[in-house]
């Protein structure tokens, strides 16, 4: 019989793949199962920020904010293609938090730790300036500070690829059904999500990172101690045609004391979000009319040209699987993560609640620290400066990297080169290889998505469906016609038939 896996990780969101990567790099034999596509739930439905979380300071989450601030620049260094600085403008007017309070918050944000490359905060004039363009004329001043933006779904897939390259077995469309102890190991039943076919895996320990389904997985493990159900808080976003010029984002204060972001998105659009709504089930991740109205009203309080629901070109919703700390309001529930380990000797079950994209790498380190007494690892923490796939560019200099890309593959149109450079970083060479013309990339299925790129995504990045490619490996879905999406589906079916 094969050796059992050291770890069976349930969940292919950011926290699952982060743990898989870290553990595989420490010599552990890892199996990760994801019931759908990688990042198909909360981890592709975020505001797409690697940030300290300025507003969490109001809830005294100093540990979380400090850890997140330190992670910002670390993550930017290991993945400069998908993570980059973003300046935020915080406009100020009557009804906003007092200026002294904002200054104090920004002072803490600047000094809690980890800021090296990103600029500090400042007070700025807005009326008549480039930063204030698009705002109502009565808004005269505000503040700026910096965080980072990220392609959330690609952050997940890059961690999964790296985990695989370090020996992990990553199985998508594979559902964890149940597990029971058998002596020194867990016997887990898995099911193919497409065919329903069952299989069995043996593992020393189970890591339950099923996000909003964490308690459901916990309930499927025989003998597991019951934990409090996670607090499920839905957050929705809308995407509208670009509302303001420039590359900065806005952080807007609402009358209800919440904040809403307006972020330049995929060139031609603005991303607006998010809401905070307590929900009873993880399956409730759909935006509703009240949220749409709320987001439109929030930005219309600040921008000169109002938006309406008719302007929305895309929307998405996700459910935060937060640890229930007993807070009254959904916005106040802690965003920090909590780990629960089964006590005693023998096979362990580690369940993880909460967390942010920003803290996934530290969360993985903490998870392995918890498991260290029960499993032998070949080395200690290592992920803080080891680049993610495609992120190994000299000095993290993306502009210099792009100059080299344009020189080596001069036939690529500028927008396509930029999109591929951002998505694949230095792995663009694996995709383009010795191609000398666009024709070498096969037919254009629409929007610059060529057959060769589709094959790469299927072979290297676990993509199987048109949605995987158009909404998670890329955001080409925003610009592609329904016809092009259909062509892609047909192409994938033909390719599958040939395998
Ligand atoms: C609206 C919103 C905005 C956010 N914005 C930010 C932000 O800007 N920055 C930031 O740092 N964080 C942000 N977050 C938080 C961040 O997105 C989440 O903390 C993170 O994505 C959670 O990842 P996860 O891996 O724990 O969960 P998920 O991404 O939900 O992954 C869990 C996975 O487990 C799988 N699964 C469940 N049950 C099973 C089973 N039985 N078998 C196999 N697989 C199973 C699911 O299919 C799922 O893919 C935001 C969250 C939301 C909702």
Coordinates of C-alpha atoms and ligand atoms in Angstrom, one line a residue:
X1 CA 0.0 0.0 0.0
X2 CA 1.2 3.6 -0.8
X3 CA 2.5 5.7 2.0
X4 CA -0.4 7.9 3.4
X5 CA -0.3 11.6 2.7
X6 CA 1.1 13.7 5.5
X7 CA -1.7 16.3 5.0
X8 CA -5.1 16.2 3.3
X9 CA -6.1 19.8 2.7
X10 CA -9.8 20.4 2.1
X11 CA -10.4 23.6 0.1
X12 CA -8.7 25.2 -2.9
X13 CA -9.2 28.8 -1.9
X14 CA -6.2 31.0 -1.0
X15 CA -5.8 29.5 2.4
X16 CA -5.8 25.9 1.2
X17 CA -3.3 26.4 -1.6
X18 CA -1.1 28.6 0.6
X19 CA -0.8 25.8 3.2
X20 CA -0.3 23.2 0.4
X21 CA 2.6 25.3 -1.1
X22 CA 4.3 25.9 2.3
X23 CA 3.9 22.3 3.4
X24 CA 5.1 20.8 0.1
X25 CA 8.2 23.1 0.3
X26 CA 8.9 21.6 3.8
X27 CA 9.0 18.1 2.4
X28 CA 5.5 17.0 3.4
X29 CA 3.4 14.7 1.2
X30 CA 0.4 16.8 0.4
X31 CA -3.0 16.1 -1.2
X32 CA -5.3 19.1 -1.7
X33 CA -8.9 18.6 -2.8
X34 CA -11.2 21.3 -4.2
X35 CA -14.8 20.5 -5.0
X36 CA -15.0 23.1 -7.8
X37 CA -12.4 25.1 -9.7
X38 CA -9.5 26.7 -7.7
X39 CA -10.7 30.0 -6.2
X40 CA -14.2 29.5 -7.4
X41 CA -15.7 31.0 -4.2
X42 CA -14.6 33.6 -1.7
X43 CA -11.1 33.8 -3.0
X44 CA -12.2 35.2 -6.4
X45 CA -14.9 37.5 -4.9
X46 CA -12.8 39.9 -2.9
X47 CA -12.1 43.6 -3.3
X48 CA -8.7 42.4 -4.7
X49 CA -6.6 44.3 -2.2
X50 CA -3.4 43.3 -0.4
X51 CA -3.9 45.8 2.4
X52 CA -3.5 46.5 6.1
X53 CA -7.2 47.4 6.3
X54 CA -7.4 51.0 7.5
X55 CA -10.9 50.5 8.8
X56 CA -10.0 47.6 11.1
X57 CA -8.1 50.0 13.2
X58 CA -11.4 51.4 14.4
X59 CA -12.1 47.9 15.7
X60 CA -8.7 47.7 17.5
X61 CA -7.5 44.8 15.3
X62 CA -3.9 45.9 15.7
X63 CA -2.4 42.4 15.5
X64 CA -4.2 41.7 12.2
X65 CA -3.4 45.2 10.7
X66 CA 0.3 45.0 11.6
X67 CA 0.6 41.4 10.2
X68 CA -1.2 42.5 7.0
X69 CA 0.9 45.7 6.6
X70 CA 4.1 43.6 6.8
X71 CA 2.7 41.1 4.4
X72 CA 1.9 43.8 1.8
X73 CA 5.4 44.4 0.7
X74 CA 6.5 40.8 1.1
X75 CA 3.8 39.6 -1.2
X76 CA 4.5 42.4 -3.7
X77 CA 8.1 41.2 -3.8
X78 CA 7.3 37.6 -4.4
X79 CA 4.6 38.3 -7.1
X80 CA 5.3 41.7 -8.7
X81 CA 3.3 40.7 -11.8
X82 CA 0.0 40.2 -10.0
X83 CA 0.5 42.5 -7.0
X84 CA 1.3 46.2 -7.4
X85 CA 1.0 49.4 -5.4
X86 CA -2.3 51.4 -5.5
X87 CA -2.7 54.9 -4.2
X88 CA -5.9 55.5 -2.3
X89 CA -7.6 58.9 -2.1
X90 CA -9.8 59.4 1.0
X91 CA -11.9 62.5 0.3
X92 CA -13.1 64.5 3.2
X93 CA -16.3 66.5 3.6
X94 CA -19.1 67.3 6.1
X95 CA -20.3 64.2 7.8
X96 CA -16.9 62.4 7.4
X97 CA -15.0 61.2 10.5
X98 CA -13.2 64.2 12.0
X99 CA -9.9 65.0 10.2
X100 CA -7.9 64.5 13.4
X101 CA -9.2 61.0 13.7
X102 CA -8.4 60.2 10.1
X103 CA -4.9 61.6 10.6
X104 CA -4.4 59.5 13.7
X105 CA -5.5 56.4 11.8
X106 CA -3.2 57.1 8.9
X107 CA -0.3 57.8 11.3
X108 CA -0.8 54.4 12.9
X109 CA -1.1 52.8 9.4
X110 CA 2.2 54.4 8.4
X111 CA 4.0 53.3 11.5
X112 CA 2.6 49.9 12.6
X113 CA 5.3 48.2 10.5
X114 CA 6.4 46.8 7.3
X115 CA 6.4 50.0 5.1
X116 CA 9.5 50.3 3.1
X117 CA 8.8 50.7 -0.7
X118 CA 5.2 52.1 -0.4
X119 CA 4.8 55.9 0.1
X120 CA 3.4 57.2 3.4
X121 CA 0.1 59.1 3.9
X122 CA -0.4 62.8 3.2
X123 CA -3.1 65.5 3.3
X124 CA -3.9 66.7 -0.2
X125 CA -6.0 69.2 -2.1
X126 CA -8.6 67.7 -4.3
X127 CA -10.7 70.4 -5.9
X128 CA -9.2 71.2 -9.4
X129 CA -6.5 68.5 -9.1
X130 CA -5.9 65.3 -11.0
X131 CA -6.6 63.3 -7.9
X132 CA -10.0 65.0 -7.3
X133 CA -11.1 64.6 -11.0
X134 CA -14.6 63.1 -11.1
X135 CA -15.6 64.1 -7.6
X136 CA -18.3 66.6 -6.7
X137 CA -16.9 70.2 -6.9
X138 CA -17.6 70.9 -3.3
X139 CA -15.1 68.3 -2.1
X140 CA -12.0 70.4 -1.6
X141 CA -9.5 68.2 0.3
X142 CA -8.7 64.8 1.5
X143 CA -5.8 62.3 2.3
X144 CA -3.8 59.8 0.4
X145 CA -2.1 56.5 1.4
X146 CA -1.0 53.4 -0.4
X147 CA -1.8 49.7 -0.3
X148 CA -1.6 47.1 -3.1
X149 CA -4.0 45.5 -5.6
X150 CA -3.9 41.9 -6.5
X151 CA -5.5 39.5 -9.0
X152 CA -7.0 37.3 -6.3
X153 CA -7.9 34.2 -8.4
X154 CA -4.5 34.2 -10.0
X155 CA -2.8 34.5 -6.6
X156 CA -4.6 31.2 -5.8
X157 CA -3.6 29.4 -9.0
X158 CA 0.0 30.5 -8.7
X159 CA 0.2 29.0 -5.2
X160 CA -1.4 25.8 -6.5
X161 CA 1.1 25.5 -9.4
X162 CA 4.1 26.1 -7.0
X163 CA 2.7 23.5 -4.6
X164 CA 2.4 21.0 -7.5
X165 CA 6.0 21.8 -8.6
X166 CA 7.1 21.0 -5.1
X167 CA 5.4 17.7 -5.1
X168 CA 1.8 18.3 -3.9
X169 CA -1.1 16.5 -5.5
X170 CA -3.7 19.1 -6.4
X171 CA -7.1 17.7 -7.4
X172 CA -9.8 20.1 -8.5
X173 CA -13.4 19.1 -9.0
X174 CA -12.9 16.6 -6.1
X175 CA -15.1 16.8 -3.1
X176 CA -14.2 15.7 0.4
X177 CA -17.2 13.6 1.5
X178 CA -16.2 12.3 4.9
X179 CA -13.4 10.8 7.0
X180 CA -12.9 8.5 9.9
X181 CA -9.8 7.5 12.0
X182 CA -8.3 4.1 11.3
X183 CA -5.5 3.6 13.8
X184 CA -2.8 6.1 13.0
X185 CA -4.4 7.6 9.8
X186 CA -7.5 9.2 8.5
X187 CA -9.4 7.3 5.8
X188 CA -11.1 9.9 3.7
X189 CA -13.8 9.4 1.1
X190 CA -13.6 11.7 -2.0
X191 CA -16.0 12.1 -4.9
X192 CA -15.4 13.3 -8.4
X193 CA -17.6 16.4 -8.6
X194 CA -18.4 15.7 -12.3
X195 CA -19.0 12.0 -12.4
X196 CA -19.7 11.3 -8.7
X197 CA -17.1 8.5 -8.7
X198 CA -15.8 7.7 -5.2
X199 CA -12.2 7.2 -4.2
X200 CA -10.4 6.8 -0.9
X201 CA -7.3 8.7 0.4
X202 CA -5.3 8.0 3.5
X203 CA -3.7 10.9 5.4
X204 CA -2.0 11.5 8.7
X205 CA -3.7 14.8 9.3
X206 CA -6.6 16.8 7.8
X207 CA -6.5 20.6 7.3
X208 CA -10.0 21.9 6.9
X209 CA -9.8 25.2 5.0
X210 CA -13.2 24.9 3.4
X211 CA -14.0 28.6 3.9
X212 CA -17.7 29.2 4.3
X213 CA -18.2 25.4 4.5
X214 CA -15.7 24.9 7.3
X215 CA -18.4 23.7 9.7
X216 CA -19.9 21.3 7.1
X217 CA -16.6 19.6 6.6
X218 CA -16.1 19.5 10.4
X219 CA -19.4 17.7 10.6
X220 CA -18.3 15.1 8.1
X221 CA -15.3 14.0 10.2
X222 CA -16.2 11.2 12.6
X223 CA -15.5 12.1 16.2
X224 CA -14.5 15.8 15.5
X225 CA -15.4 18.2 18.3
X226 CA -18.1 20.6 17.3
X227 CA -17.0 24.2 16.9
X228 CA -19.1 27.4 16.7
X229 CA -20.4 27.8 13.1
X230 CA -18.6 30.6 11.2
X231 CA -20.2 34.0 10.9
X232 CA -21.1 34.2 7.2
X233 CA -21.0 37.7 5.9
X234 CA -21.8 38.4 2.3
X235 CA -20.0 41.1 0.4
X236 CA -20.9 42.2 -3.1
X237 CA -19.3 44.3 -5.8
X238 CA -20.4 46.0 -9.0
X239 CA -18.3 46.8 -12.1
X240 CA -19.3 49.9 -14.1
X241 CA -17.7 51.8 -17.0
X242 CA -14.8 53.9 -15.7
X243 CA -16.0 56.7 -13.4
X244 CA -12.9 58.8 -13.0
X245 CA -9.5 59.3 -14.7
X246 CA -6.1 58.3 -13.2
X247 CA -4.7 55.1 -11.7
X248 CA -5.6 55.9 -8.0
X249 CA -8.6 54.4 -6.1
X250 CA -11.0 56.1 -3.8
X251 CA -12.0 55.0 -0.3
X252 CA -15.3 56.6 0.5
X253 CA -17.0 57.1 3.8
X254 CA -20.7 56.4 4.0
X255 CA -23.3 58.0 6.2
X256 CA -23.7 54.6 8.0
X257 CA -19.9 54.8 8.9
X258 CA -19.0 51.9 6.6
X259 CA -16.6 52.5 3.7
X260 CA -16.9 51.7 0.0
X261 CA -14.0 51.4 -2.5
X262 CA -14.0 52.7 -6.1
X263 CA -11.1 51.1 -7.9
X264 CA -9.9 51.4 -11.5
X265 CA -10.4 48.0 -12.9
X266 CA -9.2 46.1 -16.0
X267 CA -8.6 49.4 -17.9
X268 CA -12.0 50.5 -18.9
X269 CA -14.0 49.9 -15.7
X270 CA -14.4 50.9 -12.1
X271 CA -14.9 48.2 -9.3
X272 CA -17.2 49.4 -6.5
X273 CA -17.7 47.5 -3.3
X274 CA -18.4 46.1 -0.9
X275 CA -21.4 45.4 1.3
X276 CA -21.5 43.5 4.6
X277 CA -24.6 41.4 5.0
X278 CA -25.1 38.6 7.5
X279 CA -26.3 35.5 5.7
X280 CA -27.4 32.0 6.9
X281 CA -25.8 29.9 4.2
X282 CA -22.7 29.8 2.1
X283 CA -24.8 29.2 -0.9
X284 CA -26.3 32.7 -0.7
X285 CA -23.5 34.4 -2.6
X286 CA -25.6 36.5 -5.0
X287 CA -25.9 40.2 -5.1
X288 CA -29.4 41.5 -4.4
X289 CA -31.2 44.7 -5.5
X290 CA -30.8 46.4 -2.1
X291 CA -27.0 45.9 -2.3
X292 CA -27.0 47.3 -5.8
X293 CA -28.9 50.4 -4.6
X294 CA -26.6 50.8 -1.6
X295 CA -23.4 50.7 -3.7
X296 CA -24.9 53.1 -6.3
X297 CA -26.0 55.6 -3.6
X298 CA -22.6 55.3 -1.8
X299 CA -20.6 56.4 -4.8
X300 CA -23.2 58.9 -5.9
X301 CA -22.7 60.8 -2.7
X302 CA -19.2 61.6 -3.8
X303 CA -19.0 61.6 -7.6
X304 CA -20.3 64.4 -9.9
X305 CA -21.8 62.0 -12.5
X306 CA -24.1 59.5 -10.8
X307 CA -24.3 55.8 -11.7
X308 CA -27.5 53.8 -11.9
X309 CA -28.1 50.0 -11.9
X310 CA -28.4 50.2 -15.7
X311 CA -24.6 51.0 -15.8
X312 CA -23.6 47.8 -14.2
X313 CA -21.6 45.5 -16.6
X314 CA -20.8 42.8 -14.1
X315 CA -21.3 42.0 -10.4
X316 CA -20.1 39.3 -8.0
X317 CA -20.7 38.3 -4.4
X318 CA -18.7 36.3 -1.9
X319 CA -19.3 35.0 1.6
X320 CA -16.7 35.8 4.3
X321 CA -16.2 32.8 6.6
X322 CA -15.5 34.8 9.7
X323 CA -14.8 33.5 13.2
X324 CA -17.9 34.3 15.4
X325 CA -16.6 36.6 18.1
X326 CA -20.1 37.6 19.2
X327 CA -20.0 41.1 17.6
X328 CA -23.4 42.7 17.0
X329 CA -22.8 44.0 13.5
X330 CA -21.5 42.2 10.5
X331 CA -18.9 44.9 9.9
X332 CA -17.5 44.6 13.4
X333 CA -16.9 40.8 13.4
X334 CA -13.2 40.1 13.5
X335 CA -11.4 39.6 10.2
X336 CA -8.6 37.8 12.0
X337 CA -8.2 34.1 11.7
X338 CA -8.6 31.5 14.3
X339 CA -7.3 27.9 14.3
X340 CA -8.9 24.9 16.1
X341 CA -6.8 21.8 16.5
X342 CA -8.3 18.5 17.7
X343 CA -6.6 17.7 21.1
X344 CA -4.7 14.6 21.9
X345 CA -2.3 12.3 20.1
X346 CA -2.6 10.7 16.7
X347 CA -4.2 11.9 13.5
X348 CA -5.1 15.6 13.8
X349 CA -7.9 17.7 12.3
X350 CA -7.0 21.4 12.0
X351 CA -9.9 23.7 11.1
X352 CA -9.4 27.3 10.1
X353 CA -11.9 30.2 10.4
X354 CA -11.6 33.7 8.9
X355 CA -8.5 35.3 7.4
X356 CA -7.9 37.5 4.5
X357 CA -6.1 37.1 1.2
X358 CA -3.4 39.4 2.6
X359 CA -2.6 37.1 5.5
X360 CA -2.7 33.8 3.7
X361 CA 1.1 33.3 3.8
X362 CA 1.3 33.9 7.5
X363 CA -1.8 31.9 8.1
X364 CA 0.0 28.9 6.4
X365 CA 3.0 29.4 8.6
X366 CA 0.8 29.4 11.7
X367 CA -1.1 26.3 10.5
X368 CA 2.2 24.4 10.0
X369 CA 3.4 25.6 13.4
X370 CA 0.3 24.0 15.0
X371 CA 1.0 20.7 13.2
X372 CA 4.8 20.7 13.8
X373 CA 4.5 18.5 16.9
X374 CA 2.7 15.8 14.9
X375 CA 4.7 15.6 11.6
X376 CA 8.3 15.8 10.6
X377 CA 9.2 18.7 8.3
X378 CA 12.5 19.0 6.5
X379 CA 12.8 22.7 7.1
X380 CA 11.2 25.7 8.8
X381 CA 9.3 28.7 7.3
X382 CA 10.6 29.5 3.8
X383 CA 7.9 31.3 1.8
X384 CA 8.7 34.9 2.8
X385 CA 11.1 35.7 -0.1
X386 CA 10.7 32.8 -2.5
X387 CA 9.0 34.1 -5.7
X388 CA 5.6 32.7 -6.8
X389 CA 5.6 31.2 -10.4
X390 CA 6.4 34.1 -12.8
X391 CA 7.5 36.4 -10.1
X392 CA 11.2 35.9 -10.4
X393 CA 12.0 39.2 -12.2
X394 CA 15.2 41.1 -11.4
X395 CA 14.6 43.5 -8.5
X396 CA 10.8 42.9 -9.0
X397 CA 11.1 45.5 -11.8
X398 CA 7.9 44.9 -13.8
X399 CA 8.6 47.8 -16.2
X400 CA 12.1 46.4 -17.1
X401 CA 10.6 42.9 -17.5
X402 CA 8.0 44.3 -19.9
X403 CA 10.7 46.0 -22.0
X404 CA 12.3 42.6 -22.4
X405 CA 9.0 41.0 -23.3
X406 CA 8.4 43.5 -26.1
X407 CA 11.9 43.1 -27.4
X408 CA 11.7 39.2 -27.5
X409 CA 8.1 39.0 -28.9
X410 CA 7.7 42.2 -30.9
X411 CA 4.7 40.9 -32.8
X412 CA 2.5 41.0 -29.6
X413 CA 0.1 44.0 -29.7
X414 CA 0.8 46.2 -26.7
X415 CA -2.4 45.4 -24.8
X416 CA -1.9 41.7 -25.2
X417 CA 1.7 41.8 -24.1
X418 CA 0.7 43.8 -21.0
X419 CA -2.1 41.4 -20.2
X420 CA 0.1 38.3 -20.6
X421 CA 3.0 39.9 -18.7
X422 CA 0.7 40.7 -15.8
X423 CA -0.9 37.3 -15.8
X424 CA 2.1 35.0 -16.3
X425 CA 5.2 37.1 -15.4
X426 CA 8.3 35.3 -16.4
X427 CA 6.3 32.2 -17.2
X428 CA 5.2 34.0 -20.4
X429 CA 8.2 32.3 -21.9
X430 CA 6.7 28.9 -21.3
X431 CA 3.5 30.0 -23.1
X432 CA 5.1 31.9 -26.0
X433 CA 8.3 29.9 -26.4
X434 CA 9.8 30.4 -29.9
X435 CA 6.6 31.9 -31.4
X436 CA 7.5 34.5 -34.1
X437 CA 4.1 35.7 -35.0
X438 CA 0.5 35.8 -33.7
X439 CA -0.3 33.0 -36.2
X440 CA 2.1 30.8 -34.2
X441 CA -0.3 31.0 -31.3
X442 CA -3.2 29.4 -33.2
X443 CA -6.6 30.9 -33.9
X444 CA -7.8 33.9 -31.9
X445 CA -10.9 32.7 -30.1
X446 CA -11.8 36.3 -29.3
X447 CA -10.3 39.2 -27.4
X448 CA -6.7 38.1 -28.0
X449 CA -7.3 34.7 -26.4
X450 CA -5.4 32.3 -28.7
X451 CA -5.5 28.5 -28.8
X452 CA -2.0 28.2 -27.4
X453 CA -2.9 30.2 -24.3
X454 CA -6.0 28.1 -23.8
X455 CA -3.9 24.9 -24.0
X456 CA -1.4 26.4 -21.5
X457 CA -4.2 27.2 -19.1
X458 CA -5.6 23.7 -19.4
X459 CA -2.2 21.9 -19.1
X460 CA -0.5 24.1 -16.5
X461 CA -3.2 26.0 -14.6
X462 CA -6.0 23.4 -14.0
X463 CA -8.5 25.3 -16.2
X464 CA -11.3 23.1 -17.6
X465 CA -14.3 25.3 -18.5
X466 CA -14.8 28.6 -20.3
X467 CA -15.7 30.2 -17.0
X468 CA -12.5 29.0 -15.4
X469 CA -10.6 30.8 -18.2
X470 CA -12.8 33.9 -18.7
X471 CA -13.5 34.8 -15.0
X472 CA -10.7 33.3 -12.9
X473 CA -7.5 32.7 -14.9
X474 CA -8.3 36.0 -16.6
X475 CA -11.1 38.6 -16.7
X476 CA -11.5 38.4 -20.4
X477 CA -15.2 37.7 -19.8
X478 CA -15.7 41.4 -19.2
X479 CA -15.0 42.2 -22.9
X480 CA -15.9 39.0 -24.7
X481 CA -19.1 38.5 -26.6
X482 CA -21.4 35.5 -25.9
X483 CA -20.4 34.2 -29.3
X484 CA -16.7 34.2 -28.4
X485 CA -17.5 32.4 -25.1
X486 CA -19.4 29.8 -27.0
X487 CA -16.5 29.3 -29.4
X488 CA -14.2 28.8 -26.4
X489 CA -16.5 26.2 -24.9
X490 CA -16.6 24.3 -28.2
X491 CA -12.9 24.5 -28.5
X492 CA -12.4 23.1 -25.0
X493 CA -14.8 20.2 -25.8
X494 CA -12.9 19.4 -29.0
X495 CA -9.6 19.4 -27.2
X496 CA -11.0 17.2 -24.4
X497 CA -12.3 14.7 -27.1
X498 CA -8.7 14.5 -28.5
X499 CA -7.1 13.7 -25.2
Ligands
LIG1 C1 -16.6 40.7 -0.4 C2 -15.3 40.3 0.1 C3 -14.2 41.2 -0.1 C4 -12.9 40.8 0.4 N1 -11.9 41.6 0.1 C5 -10.6 41.3 0.5 C6 -9.5 42.1 0.2 O1 -9.6 43.1 -0.6 N2 -8.3 41.7 0.7 C7 -8.1 40.6 1.5 O2 -7.0 40.4 1.9 N3 -9.2 39.8 1.8 C8 -10.4 40.1 1.3 N4 -11.5 39.3 1.6 C9 -11.2 38.1 2.4 C10 -10.7 36.9 1.5 O3 -11.3 36.9 0.3 C11 -11.1 35.6 2.2 O4 -10.6 35.7 3.5 C12 -10.4 34.4 1.6 O5 -10.6 34.4 0.2 C13 -10.8 33.1 2.2 O6 -10.2 32.1 1.5 P1 -10.4 30.6 2.0 O7 -9.4 29.8 1.3 O8 -10.5 30.5 3.4 O9 -11.9 30.3 1.5 P2 -12.6 30.0 0.0 O10 -11.9 30.9 -1.0 O11 -14.0 30.1 0.1 O12 -12.1 28.6 -0.3 C14 -12.7 27.4 0.4 C15 -12.8 26.4 -0.7 O13 -13.2 25.2 -0.1 C16 -13.9 24.4 -1.0 N5 -14.7 23.4 -0.3 C17 -15.7 23.5 0.5 N6 -16.1 22.3 0.9 C18 -15.4 21.4 0.3 C19 -15.4 20.0 0.2 N7 -16.3 19.3 1.0 N8 -14.5 19.3 -0.6 C20 -13.6 20.0 -1.3 N9 -13.6 21.4 -1.3 C21 -14.5 22.0 -0.5 C22 -14.8 25.5 -1.7 O14 -15.3 25.0 -2.9 C23 -13.9 26.7 -1.7 O15 -13.3 26.8 -3.0 C24 -12.7 39.6 1.1 C25 -13.8 38.7 1.3 C26 -15.1 39.1 0.7 C27 -16.2 38.1 0.9

